[in-house]
Coordinates of C-alpha atoms in Angstrom, one line a residue:
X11 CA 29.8 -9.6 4.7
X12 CA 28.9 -7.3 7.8
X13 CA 31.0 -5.7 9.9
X14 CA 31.0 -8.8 12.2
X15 CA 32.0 -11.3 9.8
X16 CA 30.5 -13.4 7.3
X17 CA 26.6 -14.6 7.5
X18 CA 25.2 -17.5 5.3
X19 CA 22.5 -15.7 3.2
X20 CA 20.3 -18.9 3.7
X21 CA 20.1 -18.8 7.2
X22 CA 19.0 -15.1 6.7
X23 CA 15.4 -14.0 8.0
X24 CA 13.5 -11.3 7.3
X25 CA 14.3 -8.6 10.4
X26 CA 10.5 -7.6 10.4
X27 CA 7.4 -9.9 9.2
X28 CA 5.0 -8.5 7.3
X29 CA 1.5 -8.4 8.2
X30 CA -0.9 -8.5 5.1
X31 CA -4.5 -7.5 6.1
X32 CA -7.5 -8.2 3.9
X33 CA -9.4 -4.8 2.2
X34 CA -12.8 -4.6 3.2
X35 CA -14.2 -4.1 0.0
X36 CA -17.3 -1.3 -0.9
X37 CA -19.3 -0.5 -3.8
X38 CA -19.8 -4.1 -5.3
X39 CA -15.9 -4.7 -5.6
X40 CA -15.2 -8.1 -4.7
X41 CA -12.1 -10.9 -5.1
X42 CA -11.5 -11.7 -8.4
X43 CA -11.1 -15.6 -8.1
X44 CA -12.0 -16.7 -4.6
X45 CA -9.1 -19.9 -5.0
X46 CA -6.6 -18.7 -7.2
X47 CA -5.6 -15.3 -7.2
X48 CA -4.5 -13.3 -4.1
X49 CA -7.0 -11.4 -2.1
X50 CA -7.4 -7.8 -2.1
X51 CA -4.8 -6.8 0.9
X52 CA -2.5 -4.1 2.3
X53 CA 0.4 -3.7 4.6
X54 CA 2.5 -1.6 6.2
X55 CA 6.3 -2.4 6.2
X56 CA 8.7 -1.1 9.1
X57 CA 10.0 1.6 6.8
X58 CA 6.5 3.4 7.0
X59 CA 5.8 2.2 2.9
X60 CA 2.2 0.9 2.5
X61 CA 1.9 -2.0 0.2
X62 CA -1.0 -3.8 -2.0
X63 CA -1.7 -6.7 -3.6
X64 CA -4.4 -8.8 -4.6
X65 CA -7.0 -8.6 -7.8
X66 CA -10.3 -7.7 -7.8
X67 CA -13.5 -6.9 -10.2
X68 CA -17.0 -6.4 -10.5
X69 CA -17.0 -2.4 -8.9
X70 CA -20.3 -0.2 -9.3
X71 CA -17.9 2.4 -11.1
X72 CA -14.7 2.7 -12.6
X73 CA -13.9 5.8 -9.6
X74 CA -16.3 4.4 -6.9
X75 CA -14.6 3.8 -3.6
X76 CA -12.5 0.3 -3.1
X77 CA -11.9 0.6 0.2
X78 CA -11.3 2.8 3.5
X79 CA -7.5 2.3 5.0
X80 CA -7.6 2.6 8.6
X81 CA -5.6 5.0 10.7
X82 CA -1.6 4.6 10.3
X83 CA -2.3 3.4 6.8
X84 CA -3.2 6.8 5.4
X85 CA -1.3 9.6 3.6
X86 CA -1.2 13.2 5.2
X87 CA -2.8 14.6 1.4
X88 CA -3.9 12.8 -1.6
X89 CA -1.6 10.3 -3.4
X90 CA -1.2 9.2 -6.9
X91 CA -0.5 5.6 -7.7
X92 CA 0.2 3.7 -10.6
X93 CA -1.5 0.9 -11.9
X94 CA -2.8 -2.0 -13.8
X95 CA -6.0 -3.4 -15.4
X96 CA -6.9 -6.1 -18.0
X97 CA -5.4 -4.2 -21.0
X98 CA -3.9 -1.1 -19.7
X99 CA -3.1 0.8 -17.1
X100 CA -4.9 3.0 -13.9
X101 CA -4.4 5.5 -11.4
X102 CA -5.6 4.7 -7.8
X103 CA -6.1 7.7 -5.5
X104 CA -6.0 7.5 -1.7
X105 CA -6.8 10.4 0.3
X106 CA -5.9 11.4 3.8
X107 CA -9.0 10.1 5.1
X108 CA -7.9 6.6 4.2
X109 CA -11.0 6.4 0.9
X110 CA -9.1 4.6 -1.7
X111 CA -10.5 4.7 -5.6
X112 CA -9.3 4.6 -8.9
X113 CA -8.9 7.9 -10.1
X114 CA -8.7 7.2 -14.1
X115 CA -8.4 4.1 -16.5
X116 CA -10.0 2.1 -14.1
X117 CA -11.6 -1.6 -15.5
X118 CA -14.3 -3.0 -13.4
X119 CA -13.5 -6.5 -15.1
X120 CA -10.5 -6.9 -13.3
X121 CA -8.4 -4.7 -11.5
X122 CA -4.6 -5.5 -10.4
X123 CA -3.3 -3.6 -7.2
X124 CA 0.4 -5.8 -7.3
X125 CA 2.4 -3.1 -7.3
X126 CA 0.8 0.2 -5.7
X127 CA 2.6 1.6 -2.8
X128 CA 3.0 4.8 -1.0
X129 CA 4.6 6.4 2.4
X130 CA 2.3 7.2 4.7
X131 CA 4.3 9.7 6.5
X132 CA 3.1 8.6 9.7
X133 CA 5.9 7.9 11.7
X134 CA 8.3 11.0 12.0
X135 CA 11.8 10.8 12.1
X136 CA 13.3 11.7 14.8
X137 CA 17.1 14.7 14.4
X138 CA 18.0 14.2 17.8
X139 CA 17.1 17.9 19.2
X140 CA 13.8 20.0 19.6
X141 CA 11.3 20.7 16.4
X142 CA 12.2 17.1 15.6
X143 CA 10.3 15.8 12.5
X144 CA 11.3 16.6 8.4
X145 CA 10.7 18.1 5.2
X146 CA 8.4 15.4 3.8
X147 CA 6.2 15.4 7.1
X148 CA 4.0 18.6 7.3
X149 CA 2.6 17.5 10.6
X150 CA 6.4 16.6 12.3
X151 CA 7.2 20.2 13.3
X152 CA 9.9 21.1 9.9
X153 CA 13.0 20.7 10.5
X154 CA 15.2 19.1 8.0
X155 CA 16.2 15.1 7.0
X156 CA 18.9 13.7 9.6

């Protein structure tokens, strides 16, 4: 229900599509199964969240670079994000210069990225009068969340 009435949920579309862009991969990382399994990608969703997906294997290192996010896709400082390998768990690290790697547990054998996502404080948000900008984006001007 909405303020306008009643919609049928399966008439519903999604308000923004998603465009998911292949990595291009460094340091010997490639797909994990060219057929089966998703391709290493990213995306950006219209909230400002950057999303992965996508397995891959075979890196020169366990913290050798994956891959270089281009600009928009890139955190203002360092972030920290969860996740998964064949038999445990990892850390992947992308910095503000876009370098994404895995910053401990990683498994060259086959890495997961389903799941890692982070803001990428690129877009400010807008209060209305001057400064503009908020807490959580150093490079908006301060200001606090609308």
């Amino acid at each position: 229900k909405t303020p306008s009435g009643w919609i049928d949920v399966n008439s519903m579309v999604e308000p923004d599509t998603i465009e998911w862009r292949d990595m291009v991969l460094t340091n010997s990382w490639v797909r994990f199964h060219a057929t089966t399994v998703t391709p290493p990608q990213y995306c950006k969703d219209s909230n400002g969240f950057v999303h992965f997906r996508g397995t891959m294997k075979d890196g020169s290192g366990a913290s050798a670079d994956i891959t270089t996010l281009p600009p928009g896709f890139r955190p203002p400082k360092p972030v920290i994000c969860a996740g998964a390998h064949d038999g445990g768990q990892s850390s992947f690290q992308i910095l503000a210069d876009g370098t994404v790697n895995i910053e401990n547990g990683g498994d060259t054998g086959r890495q997961e990225l389903d799941g890692v996502s982070f803001y990428a404080w690129q877009t400010p948000i807008s209060t209305g009068g001057g400064g503009g900008g908020h807490d959580l984006d150093p490079g908006s001007g301060g200001g606090a969340l609308p």
